[in-house]
Amino acid sequence: MLSVLCKCIPAVLLSAVLCSCATVDNNNRTMIDAITHFDDSGLKAERIYPALADMIKAEAGAVLILDGQRFEIYKYNMNIPEQREKIERIRRNGEITIVGFKYKVLVNGSFMLLNYQGHPREADIIEAFENFK
C-alpha cells in the first residue's frame, strides 16, 4: 500500500503545479470585449482612448477614465511568439518595466491590467478584470 501511495504523490504534486500555472484562454477576445465586460460589470468608463501598446510590445491597449481616474488594459496576442514570451515574463514577475520604471500589473490570460493601484474603484476593477474569460 505504501509503495502505491509513494507512486501517486509525484503525480498529484505535478497536477497541482500544472493547474496553478494554468491561465485563462481568452486570446480570442478583443479589447472591445474587455471594455464591454467592464461596462457590464458596472464600470462604465467616462472616456476611453488608445494606449501606446507598441511601446510595451502589446497588440492593443486602452486607457479608461473611470470616476475621473485612469487605468489601462493591454492585449497580447499569444499566437505571436514575441508577445507570448513578453506576457509570460510579465505574469511570472508580476510587473512590467516601462521607460526604466517598474509597475505592478495583473495578468489574466492574454490581457494585462496596469495603473489600477490606488484607483477609488480598485477592488471592483480587479474583480472585473479577473472575471474576464
XYZ file of C-alpha atoms in Angstrom:
133
model
C 0.000 0.000 0.000
C 2.796 2.413 0.862
C 4.503 1.837 -2.498
C 1.269 2.674 -4.339
C 0.912 5.853 -2.281
C 4.527 6.850 -2.992
C 3.906 6.413 -6.726
C 0.791 8.603 -6.586
C 2.334 11.512 -4.682
C 4.552 12.742 -7.569
C 1.586 12.620 -9.955
C -0.588 14.598 -7.542
C 2.149 17.178 -6.987
C 2.720 17.517 -10.733
C -1.009 18.030 -11.287
C -1.098 20.728 -8.606
C 1.826 22.566 -10.170
C 0.373 22.371 -13.667
C -3.034 23.564 -12.502
C -1.525 26.505 -10.632
C 0.312 27.538 -13.807
C -2.774 27.317 -15.980
C -4.043 30.558 -17.383
C -7.298 31.738 -18.817
C -7.541 31.140 -22.559
C -9.010 34.456 -23.672
C -6.674 35.065 -26.621
C -9.670 35.084 -28.967
C -11.201 38.010 -27.061
C -10.673 41.608 -28.207
C -10.058 44.901 -26.480
C -13.696 45.794 -27.216
C -14.756 42.579 -25.457
C -12.721 43.598 -22.400
C -14.149 47.129 -22.328
C -17.677 45.753 -22.755
C -17.024 43.366 -19.871
C -16.044 46.306 -17.646
C -19.235 48.128 -18.724
C -21.330 45.037 -17.936
C -19.599 44.803 -14.540
C -20.813 48.293 -13.587
C -17.547 50.019 -14.506
C -18.600 52.122 -17.479
C -15.736 54.410 -18.413
C -16.377 58.117 -18.867
C -13.734 58.231 -21.591
C -11.684 55.650 -23.457
C -8.708 56.305 -25.660
C -5.953 54.172 -27.213
C -2.798 53.454 -25.239
C 0.675 53.125 -26.739
C 0.619 49.332 -26.960
C 3.645 49.147 -29.278
C 5.810 50.644 -26.561
C 5.312 47.544 -24.400
C 5.108 45.068 -27.295
C 1.357 44.505 -26.917
C -1.182 44.108 -29.707
C -3.626 46.712 -28.377
C -4.145 48.941 -25.396
C -6.783 51.209 -23.933
C -6.831 53.864 -21.249
C -10.137 54.007 -19.389
C -11.168 57.013 -17.317
C -13.481 55.943 -14.516
C -14.549 58.300 -11.706
C -12.002 60.820 -13.000
C -9.025 58.460 -12.714
C -7.369 56.284 -15.305
C -6.425 52.638 -15.539
C -5.117 50.727 -18.531
C -5.752 47.389 -20.233
C -3.435 45.770 -22.764
C -3.939 42.771 -25.032
C -1.094 40.466 -26.051
C -1.537 38.021 -28.919
C -0.471 34.558 -27.782
C -0.093 33.490 -31.436
C 2.857 35.879 -31.867
C 5.925 34.380 -30.123
C 7.410 37.748 -29.062
C 4.116 38.831 -27.461
C 3.528 35.422 -25.841
C 7.022 35.475 -24.301
C 6.525 39.050 -23.089
C 3.191 38.378 -21.337
C 4.520 35.157 -19.798
C 7.530 37.056 -18.403
C 5.205 39.778 -17.071
C 2.958 37.130 -15.463
C 5.944 35.481 -13.737
C 7.327 38.795 -12.445
C 4.005 40.467 -11.616
C 5.406 43.701 -13.006
C 6.445 45.474 -16.172
C 9.246 47.957 -16.756
C 8.335 50.962 -18.898
C 10.988 53.580 -19.645
C 13.031 52.351 -16.688
C 10.158 52.416 -14.166
C 8.606 49.255 -12.721
C 4.837 48.967 -12.455
C 2.875 46.282 -10.657
C 0.403 44.597 -13.005
C -2.181 41.846 -13.086
C -2.342 39.339 -15.930
C -5.419 37.404 -16.991
C -4.707 35.179 -19.992
C -3.747 37.483 -22.875
C -4.665 40.680 -21.018
C -2.714 42.891 -18.621
C -4.093 45.471 -16.190
C -1.902 48.494 -15.421
C -2.212 51.648 -13.271
C -5.154 50.303 -11.288
C -3.492 50.655 -7.882
C -4.865 53.495 -5.805
C -7.929 53.903 -8.026
C -11.050 54.610 -5.910
C -12.684 51.544 -7.504
C -9.531 49.377 -7.396
C -11.248 46.343 -5.841
C -14.069 46.464 -8.415
C -11.607 46.871 -11.295
C -9.549 43.888 -10.121
C -12.640 41.734 -9.657
C -13.977 42.571 -13.136
C -10.559 42.010 -14.716
C -10.083 38.641 -13.032
C -13.572 37.529 -14.100
C -12.944 38.318 -17.770
C -12.821 34.965 -19.545
